[in-house]
Short mmCIF file of C-alpha atoms in Angstrom, two decimals:
data_model
loop_
_atom_site.label_atom_id
_atom_site.label_comp_id
_atom_site.label_asym_id
_atom_site.label_seq_id
_atom_site.Cartn_x
_atom_site.Cartn_y
_atom_site.Cartn_z
CA MET R 1 46.19 22.33 36.90
CA ALA R 2 42.71 22.50 38.43
CA ALA R 3 39.80 23.15 36.11
CA THR R 4 38.32 26.64 36.15
CA PRO R 5 35.16 26.63 38.31
CA SER R 6 31.96 27.02 36.29
CA GLN R 7 29.22 29.58 36.88
CA ASP R 8 25.68 28.50 37.64
CA SER R 9 24.17 31.89 36.76
CA ILE R 10 24.89 35.33 35.30
CA ARG R 11 23.58 38.51 36.86
CA SER R 12 21.09 39.64 34.25
CA THR R 13 19.34 42.81 35.46
CA PRO R 14 20.93 46.27 35.07
CA LEU R 15 20.62 46.84 38.83
CA THR R 16 22.43 43.64 39.86
CA ARG R 17 25.12 44.11 37.21
CA MET R 18 25.66 47.71 38.30
CA ALA R 19 25.85 46.58 41.93
CA ASP R 20 28.56 44.06 41.04
CA LEU R 21 30.68 46.70 39.32
CA ALA R 22 30.04 49.21 42.13
CA GLY R 23 31.22 46.67 44.69
CA THR R 24 34.37 46.09 42.66
CA GLY R 25 34.92 49.84 42.41
CA ALA R 26 34.65 50.15 46.20
CA ARG R 27 37.24 47.38 46.69
CA VAL R 28 39.59 49.05 44.21
CA GLY R 29 39.15 52.37 46.02
CA MET R 30 39.96 50.80 49.39
CA ASN R 31 43.07 49.19 47.86
CA TYR R 32 44.22 52.62 46.68
CA LEU R 33 43.71 54.13 50.15
CA LYS R 34 45.75 51.30 51.65
CA TYR R 35 48.44 51.80 49.00
CA TYR R 36 48.77 55.53 49.68
CA GLY R 37 49.10 54.84 53.40
CA GLN R 38 51.81 52.25 52.84
CA ARG R 39 53.64 54.41 50.29
CA ALA R 40 54.02 57.20 52.86
CA VAL R 41 56.16 54.95 55.05
CA THR R 42 57.89 52.96 52.27
CA PRO R 43 61.41 53.79 51.02
CA GLN R 44 61.37 55.25 47.50
CA THR R 45 63.36 52.30 46.13
CA ALA R 46 60.60 49.89 47.22
CA GLN R 47 57.68 51.95 45.92
CA PRO R 48 57.64 50.49 42.36
CA ALA R 49 57.17 47.00 43.81
CA LEU R 50 54.39 48.33 46.04
CA ARG R 51 52.63 49.81 43.00
CA GLU R 52 52.98 46.56 41.08
CA GLU R 53 51.35 44.75 44.00
CA LEU R 54 48.46 47.25 43.97
CA ASP R 55 47.98 46.83 40.20
CA ALA R 56 47.99 43.04 40.54
CA VAL R 57 45.33 43.05 43.27
CA ASN R 58 43.13 45.59 41.49
CA ALA R 59 43.52 43.96 38.07
CA LYS R 60 42.35 40.64 39.48
CA ALA R 61 39.36 42.28 41.19
CA VAL R 62 38.31 44.08 37.99
CA TYR R 63 38.80 41.04 35.76
CA ASP R 64 36.97 38.74 38.16
CA SER R 65 33.98 41.11 38.09
CA PHE R 66 34.07 41.46 34.30
CA SER R 67 34.34 37.69 33.81
CA ARG R 68 31.36 37.04 36.11
CA LEU R 69 29.22 39.53 34.19
CA LYS R 70 30.53 38.53 30.74
CA GLY R 71 28.93 40.46 27.84
CA GLY R 72 29.92 44.13 27.55
CA PRO R 73 32.40 44.31 30.47
CA LEU R 74 34.29 41.20 29.38
CA LYS R 75 34.29 42.38 25.77
CA LEU R 76 35.90 45.64 26.92
CA ALA R 77 38.67 43.63 28.60
CA GLN R 78 39.15 41.64 25.40
CA MET R 79 39.39 44.76 23.25
CA LEU R 80 41.86 46.46 25.60
CA SER R 81 44.06 43.36 25.76
CA ILE R 82 44.88 43.59 22.03
CA ASP R 83 47.33 46.44 22.78
CA GLN R 84 49.78 44.91 25.26
CA ASN R 85 51.28 48.34 25.98
CA LEU R 86 48.03 50.23 26.58
CA LEU R 87 47.55 48.92 30.13
CA PRO R 88 49.86 48.31 33.11
CA PRO R 89 51.37 44.80 32.88
CA ALA R 90 49.15 43.38 35.64
CA TYR R 91 45.99 44.52 33.84
CA ALA R 92 47.27 43.36 30.45
CA SER R 93 48.01 39.91 31.88
CA GLN R 94 44.59 39.57 33.53
CA PHE R 95 42.61 40.98 30.60
CA ALA R 96 44.39 38.70 28.11
CA GLN R 97 42.40 35.82 29.62
CA ALA R 98 39.27 37.33 28.04
CA GLN R 99 40.55 36.30 24.62
CA TYR R 100 39.68 32.64 25.07
CA SER R 101 39.71 31.44 28.67
CA ALA R 102 36.92 33.16 30.60
CA PRO R 103 35.25 31.10 33.38
CA PRO R 104 32.62 28.84 31.74
CA LEU R 105 28.94 28.47 32.50
CA SER R 106 27.69 25.27 34.12
CA TRP R 107 26.27 22.39 32.08
CA PRO R 108 22.60 22.88 33.14
CA LEU R 109 22.61 26.43 31.72
CA VAL R 110 24.21 25.24 28.49
CA ARG R 111 21.73 22.37 28.09
CA ARG R 112 18.81 24.73 28.73
CA THR R 113 20.02 27.12 26.03
CA LEU R 114 20.49 24.37 23.43
CA GLU R 115 17.10 22.78 24.06
CA ARG R 116 15.31 26.13 24.06
CA GLU R 117 16.89 27.06 20.72
CA PHE R 118 16.14 23.79 18.89
CA GLY R 119 13.21 22.33 20.81
CA GLN R 120 14.97 18.97 21.11
CA PRO R 121 17.11 17.19 23.73
CA VAL R 122 20.84 17.63 23.33
CA GLU R 123 21.15 13.88 22.72
CA ALA R 124 18.95 14.24 19.61
CA LEU R 125 21.01 17.16 18.28
CA TYR R 126 24.49 15.66 18.61
CA ASP R 127 25.91 12.15 18.98
CA THR R 128 28.16 13.32 21.82
CA PHE R 129 28.45 16.67 23.58
CA SER R 130 31.08 17.65 26.16
CA ARG R 131 29.65 19.02 29.38
CA GLU R 132 32.81 21.02 30.05
CA ALA R 133 33.53 24.05 27.86
CA ALA R 134 36.67 23.89 25.75
CA HIS R 135 36.92 27.69 25.58
CA GLY R 136 35.07 30.58 27.16
CA ALA R 137 35.02 34.18 25.97
CA SER R 138 32.98 37.37 26.30
CA ILE R 139 29.78 36.53 24.38
CA GLY R 140 29.69 32.73 24.47
CA GLN R 141 31.61 29.54 25.14
CA VAL R 142 32.65 26.64 22.93
CA HIS R 143 31.97 22.94 23.53
CA VAL R 144 33.24 19.89 21.65
CA ALA R 145 30.59 17.68 20.06
CA THR R 146 30.35 14.96 17.42
CA ARG R 147 27.74 14.22 14.77
CA ALA R 148 27.82 11.77 11.87
CA GLY R 149 31.49 11.06 12.54
CA LYS R 150 32.57 14.72 12.51
CA LYS R 151 34.20 16.51 15.42
CA LEU R 152 32.41 19.82 15.95
CA ALA R 153 32.83 23.09 17.80
CA VAL R 154 29.52 24.35 19.22
CA LYS R 155 29.45 28.00 20.35
CA VAL R 156 26.69 28.65 22.87
CA GLN R 157 25.80 32.25 23.74
CA TYR R 158 25.60 33.19 27.40
CA PRO R 159 21.99 33.65 28.61
CA GLY R 160 20.89 37.27 28.81
CA VAL R 161 23.96 38.71 27.04
CA ALA R 162 22.01 40.20 24.13
CA GLU R 163 19.41 41.77 26.44
CA SER R 164 21.98 43.29 28.82
CA MET R 165 24.47 44.66 26.27
CA ARG R 166 23.12 48.23 26.14
CA SER R 167 22.93 48.59 29.92
CA ASP R 168 26.38 47.01 30.23
CA LEU R 169 27.90 49.71 28.05
CA ARG R 170 26.24 52.46 30.08
CA VAL R 171 27.79 50.96 33.22
CA VAL R 172 31.22 50.39 31.66
CA LYS R 173 31.42 53.80 29.94
CA PRO R 174 32.41 55.76 33.10
CA VAL R 175 35.15 53.18 33.81
CA ALA R 176 36.60 53.64 30.31
CA LEU R 177 36.34 57.44 30.47
CA GLN R 178 38.21 57.53 33.77
CA MET R 179 40.80 55.00 32.63
CA PHE R 180 41.78 57.08 29.60
CA GLY R 181 40.93 60.58 30.84
CA LEU R 182 38.35 61.23 28.11
CA ARG R 183 35.29 63.51 27.91
CA GLU R 184 32.00 61.84 27.10
CA GLU R 185 30.86 64.56 24.68
CA ASP R 186 34.02 64.11 22.60
CA ILE R 187 33.66 60.36 22.08
CA ALA R 188 29.88 59.79 22.14
CA HIS R 189 29.88 58.88 18.43
CA TYR R 190 32.59 56.28 19.03
CA PHE R 191 30.57 54.67 21.82
CA THR R 192 27.57 54.51 19.49
CA GLU R 193 29.72 52.70 16.93
CA VAL R 194 31.04 50.25 19.54
CA GLU R 195 27.52 49.64 20.84
CA THR R 196 26.27 48.85 17.33
CA ARG R 197 29.06 46.36 16.69
CA LEU R 198 28.69 44.67 20.08
CA LEU R 199 24.95 44.25 19.60
CA GLU R 200 25.67 42.66 16.22
CA GLU R 201 28.00 40.18 17.92
CA THR R 202 25.03 38.73 19.80
CA ASP R 203 23.24 37.94 16.51
CA TYR R 204 24.56 34.53 15.52
CA VAL R 205 22.35 34.37 12.40
CA THR R 206 24.17 37.40 11.01
CA GLU R 207 27.51 35.93 12.06
CA LEU R 208 26.75 32.71 10.19
CA ARG R 209 25.87 34.61 7.02
CA ARG R 210 28.94 36.85 7.15
CA SER R 211 31.32 34.01 7.92
CA GLN R 212 30.11 32.09 4.88
CA GLU R 213 30.20 35.16 2.61
CA ILE R 214 33.71 36.22 3.61
CA ALA R 215 35.03 32.65 3.49
CA ALA R 216 33.72 32.25 -0.07
CA ALA R 217 35.15 35.63 -1.15
CA CYS R 218 38.58 34.79 0.34
CA ALA R 219 38.76 31.22 -0.97
CA PRO R 220 41.47 32.00 -3.58
CA LEU R 221 43.92 33.32 -0.96
CA GLU R 222 46.84 30.98 -0.22
CA ARG R 223 47.28 29.25 3.14
CA LEU R 224 43.97 30.60 4.42
CA ARG R 225 41.20 28.31 5.63
CA PHE R 226 37.80 28.61 7.33
CA PRO R 227 35.78 26.05 9.30
CA THR R 228 32.63 24.66 7.68
CA PHE R 229 29.38 25.68 9.41
CA TYR R 230 26.28 23.49 9.76
CA PRO R 231 23.21 25.74 9.41
CA ASP R 232 20.77 23.07 10.65
CA ARG R 233 22.55 23.25 14.01
CA CYS R 234 22.81 27.04 14.09
CA SER R 235 20.36 29.56 15.55
CA ASN R 236 20.22 33.02 17.14
CA ARG R 237 22.16 31.70 20.15
CA VAL R 238 24.08 28.66 18.84
CA LEU R 239 26.68 28.14 16.10
CA THR R 240 27.95 24.71 15.03
CA MET R 241 31.06 24.34 12.90
CA ASP R 242 33.98 21.97 12.30
CA TRP R 243 36.40 21.60 15.18
CA ILE R 244 39.93 22.63 14.16
CA ASP R 245 42.88 21.18 16.07
CA GLY R 246 45.62 23.79 16.04
CA LEU R 247 47.51 26.48 17.95
CA THR R 248 46.06 29.90 18.63
CA LEU R 249 48.17 32.55 16.93
CA ASP R 250 49.89 33.72 20.12
CA ARG R 251 50.84 30.15 21.05
CA PHE R 252 52.13 29.52 17.55
CA ALA R 253 54.17 32.74 17.83
CA ALA R 254 55.63 31.53 21.15
CA SER R 255 56.52 28.11 19.69
CA ASP R 256 59.76 27.00 17.99
CA ALA R 257 58.19 27.45 14.53
CA SER R 258 60.70 28.18 11.77
CA GLN R 259 61.09 31.64 10.28
CA GLU R 260 59.74 30.28 7.01
CA SER R 261 56.54 29.09 8.72
CA ARG R 262 56.16 32.42 10.53
CA ASN R 263 56.52 34.29 7.26
CA GLU R 264 53.97 32.07 5.50
CA ILE R 265 51.37 32.49 8.26
CA GLY R 266 52.11 36.21 8.50
CA GLN R 267 51.68 36.58 4.74
CA ALA R 268 48.34 34.79 4.87
CA LEU R 269 47.19 37.15 7.63
CA TRP R 270 48.37 40.24 5.76
CA ASP R 271 46.76 39.15 2.47
CA PHE R 272 43.51 38.33 4.29
CA TYR R 273 43.14 41.84 5.66
CA GLN R 274 44.22 43.63 2.49
CA HIS R 275 41.74 41.63 0.42
CA GLN R 276 38.87 42.24 2.83
CA ILE R 277 39.42 45.97 3.26
CA HIS R 278 40.54 47.02 -0.21
CA VAL R 279 38.54 44.57 -2.35
CA LEU R 280 35.53 43.39 -0.34
CA HIS R 281 35.05 46.57 1.74
CA VAL R 282 33.94 44.36 4.65
CA PHE R 283 36.33 42.86 7.17
CA HIS R 284 36.87 40.74 10.27
CA ALA R 285 37.20 43.47 12.91
CA ASP R 286 38.27 41.44 15.95
CA PRO R 287 41.96 40.61 15.35
CA HIS R 288 42.93 39.09 18.67
CA PRO R 289 45.05 35.92 18.64
CA GLY R 290 42.29 33.65 19.96
CA ASN R 291 40.37 34.20 16.72
CA PHE R 292 43.07 32.56 14.57
CA LEU R 293 44.42 29.01 14.61
CA VAL R 294 47.46 27.58 12.87
CA ALA R 295 47.06 23.96 11.75
CA ASP R 296 49.02 21.94 9.18
CA GLY R 297 50.67 25.07 7.80
CA PHE R 298 47.38 26.90 7.25
CA LEU R 299 45.85 29.92 9.01
CA TYR R 300 42.26 29.26 10.08
CA VAL R 301 40.04 32.27 10.73
CA LEU R 302 37.42 31.88 13.46
CA ASP R 303 34.60 33.94 14.93
CA PHE R 304 33.07 36.46 12.54
CA GLY R 305 30.86 38.02 15.20
CA CYS R 306 32.55 41.40 14.82
CA THR R 307 32.71 42.56 11.20
CA ARG R 308 32.55 46.03 9.67
CA ALA R 309 31.44 47.12 6.21
CA ILE R 310 32.73 50.40 4.79
CA THR R 311 31.47 52.47 1.86
CA PRO R 312 33.66 53.18 -1.19
CA GLU R 313 33.55 56.89 -0.27
CA PHE R 314 34.84 56.27 3.25
CA HIS R 315 37.47 53.86 1.92
CA ALA R 316 38.81 56.52 -0.45
CA GLN R 317 38.96 59.13 2.33
CA GLN R 318 40.47 56.80 4.97
CA PHE R 319 43.18 55.37 2.74
CA ALA R 320 44.08 58.67 1.10
CA PHE R 321 46.56 58.83 3.99
CA LEU R 322 48.57 56.00 2.37
CA ASN R 323 49.46 58.34 -0.51
CA PRO R 324 52.99 59.80 0.07
CA ALA R 325 51.99 62.87 -1.94
CA LEU R 326 49.75 63.91 0.93
CA LEU R 327 52.83 64.83 2.96
CA GLU R 328 54.07 67.09 0.19
CA SER R 329 51.04 69.38 0.15
CA ASP R 330 49.70 71.23 3.18
CA ALA R 331 46.46 71.97 1.34
CA LYS R 332 45.82 68.30 0.44
CA LEU R 333 46.69 67.12 3.95
CA GLU R 334 44.40 69.71 5.51
CA GLN R 335 41.52 68.75 3.20
CA SER R 336 41.96 65.06 3.97
CA LEU R 337 41.91 65.77 7.71
CA ARG R 338 38.73 67.81 7.25
CA ASP R 339 37.14 65.01 5.21
CA MET R 340 37.75 62.67 8.15
CA ASP R 341 36.51 65.23 10.73
CA VAL R 342 39.90 65.33 12.42
CA LEU R 343 40.13 69.05 11.73
CA LEU R 344 36.99 70.95 12.69
CA PRO R 345 35.72 74.34 11.44
CA GLY R 346 36.27 76.07 14.79
CA ASP R 347 39.94 75.10 15.16
CA SER R 348 42.37 78.00 15.60
CA ALA R 349 45.53 78.33 13.50
CA PRO R 350 47.77 76.94 16.31
CA GLN R 351 45.39 74.01 16.77
CA ARG R 352 45.40 73.26 13.05
CA LYS R 353 49.21 73.32 13.04
CA LYS R 354 49.37 71.01 16.05
CA ILE R 355 47.02 68.47 14.46
CA MET R 356 48.69 68.61 11.07
CA ASP R 357 52.17 68.15 12.57
CA LEU R 358 50.91 65.11 14.48
CA ALA R 359 49.23 63.78 11.34
CA ARG R 360 52.48 64.02 9.38
CA GLU R 361 54.34 62.10 12.08
CA SER R 362 51.62 59.45 12.28
CA ILE R 363 51.37 59.00 8.51
CA GLU R 364 55.13 58.59 8.20
CA VAL R 365 55.18 55.81 10.80
CA LEU R 366 51.95 54.00 9.92
CA THR R 367 52.71 53.83 6.18
CA ARG R 368 56.19 52.32 6.59
CA PRO R 369 55.01 48.74 5.95
CA PHE R 370 53.12 49.81 2.81
CA ARG R 371 56.03 51.83 1.41
CA ALA R 372 58.62 49.12 2.06
CA GLY R 373 57.27 46.52 -0.36
CA ARG R 374 58.67 43.87 1.98
CA PHE R 375 58.52 44.58 5.71
CA ASP R 376 60.08 42.91 8.74
CA PHE R 377 57.52 43.12 11.56
CA ALA R 378 60.05 41.56 13.94
CA ASP R 379 61.81 44.94 14.00
CA PRO R 380 61.16 46.16 17.56
CA GLY R 381 61.74 49.75 16.51
CA PHE R 382 58.53 49.90 14.49
CA MET R 383 56.16 48.85 17.27
CA GLN R 384 58.11 50.78 19.89
CA THR R 385 57.71 53.91 17.77
CA LEU R 386 53.98 53.27 17.45
CA TYR R 387 53.61 52.79 21.21
CA ALA R 388 55.74 55.84 22.01
CA MET R 389 53.79 57.98 19.58
CA GLY R 390 50.49 56.89 21.13
CA GLU R 391 51.75 57.48 24.66
CA ALA R 392 53.08 60.93 23.74
CA SER R 393 49.67 61.85 22.30
CA ARG R 394 47.89 60.64 25.45
CA GLN R 395 50.21 62.71 27.62
CA ASP R 396 50.05 65.85 25.44
CA ARG R 397 47.95 68.36 27.41
CA GLU R 398 47.39 70.55 24.35
CA LEU R 399 45.92 67.63 22.40
CA ARG R 400 43.84 66.53 25.37
CA SER R 401 42.37 70.01 25.64
CA LEU R 402 41.00 69.95 22.09
CA ARG R 403 37.22 69.95 22.12
CA GLY R 404 34.79 68.35 19.72
CA ALA R 405 33.95 64.90 18.37
CA ARG R 406 36.99 64.31 16.18
CA GLY R 407 37.39 61.56 13.65
CA ARG R 408 34.85 59.43 11.82
CA ALA R 409 33.15 56.73 13.86
CA GLU R 410 33.80 54.24 11.04
CA SER R 411 37.53 54.61 11.69
CA VAL R 412 37.32 52.93 15.10
CA TYR R 413 37.24 49.39 13.73
CA VAL R 414 39.48 50.08 10.72
CA ASN R 415 42.15 51.39 13.09
CA ARG R 416 41.54 48.50 15.46
CA ALA R 417 41.94 46.02 12.58
CA PHE R 418 45.25 47.48 11.44
CA PHE R 419 46.70 47.92 14.90
CA GLY R 420 45.68 44.35 15.72
CA LEU R 421 47.20 43.16 12.43
CA PHE R 422 50.50 44.94 13.12
CA SER R 423 50.56 43.57 16.69
CA LEU R 424 49.94 39.98 15.55
CA LEU R 425 52.60 40.20 12.84
CA HIS R 426 55.05 41.58 15.40
CA ARG R 427 54.33 38.65 17.72
CA LEU R 428 54.94 36.29 14.83
CA GLY R 429 58.17 38.06 13.90
CA ALA R 430 57.03 37.72 10.29
CA VAL R 431 58.53 39.22 7.14
CA VAL R 432 55.78 39.85 4.58
CA LYS R 433 55.33 41.25 1.11
CA THR R 434 53.20 44.34 1.58
CA GLN R 435 52.65 45.40 -2.03
#
């Protein structure tokens, strides 16, 4: 297979980045016009194939644009790809590349970044350094290096990513709003939360500190491992750590691994998240498969760029929904929904009933793993029910008509963590102890 061509530059000004996305939008629009013309003269039985062809062409155009720009647009693709049922298959397939195989930057740009960060030639920093990237993602790319006999992974941030992140989100926001049929005023607080987290991901000094803190706090957990970092070769734009030879979690899931191995890795993943959220109150908030490796029977956790701390007060309010007694008392359920800003003071009685009925259904489904004591995530019924419930909510006109900024912004990454966790365990087909 031919190597992915490298980029010699990244469009760095808001105007040029906006122009790139606008050009892509125009191409997508023209593809739709062509599709509608062809559909008018196409037999109904052949129309699904015609739509699949449209999605494939448009998905490639959108992903190619996002991957050129990297930063915020590519991060959006990565976040959306976690839910394989959220997007049409063509988009899901294209966006999944953002997890660990985005087109890399050329060697001269990488060298320039390293030497600017450390004030030394690359040859003085490392004994050997691969010119070709081993992995590329939304914020940076990883190269293989050696130093003092150790094989290292060196993550180099893309030039200009930190400076362009805010403008990227302003450009991407209309795309996301249109894609999901949302109103800006209803989700402004969520976008502020996402913006904060994405800006943090460009701060490699903070990532280094958090990775070391969480690794130390999770050291007692079985079958869980973390790469060692080398602070003297880390900076605002560069992270150096041990290279781990292993399989990304999706590739391990697709392998012929035994059920016992799947259960052991799944248990390590489950225990990792429960310990972080319920004990540490700070957690790895980017649970896509490219951030986990399986090697020698251990689960290695990579990339702590996206983490989220939660207060004890928020934790108590968020996880009150795990208490079965909540479903037995309308008053307690209503108060918990008000605490989380899901119910708002101006809601009418029919609106309150609608939201509470949906909450009961959601709580019953989402708490199944916790109530079971031992849960089989290979059961297709569980994830299918989750997907169907989400799709029904998206299609419910009454729900979509509700006004107001509903839900706490802090919930965005907690919900993302648990949905990502459930999705990864389903891919693994793991049976885990949940209590």
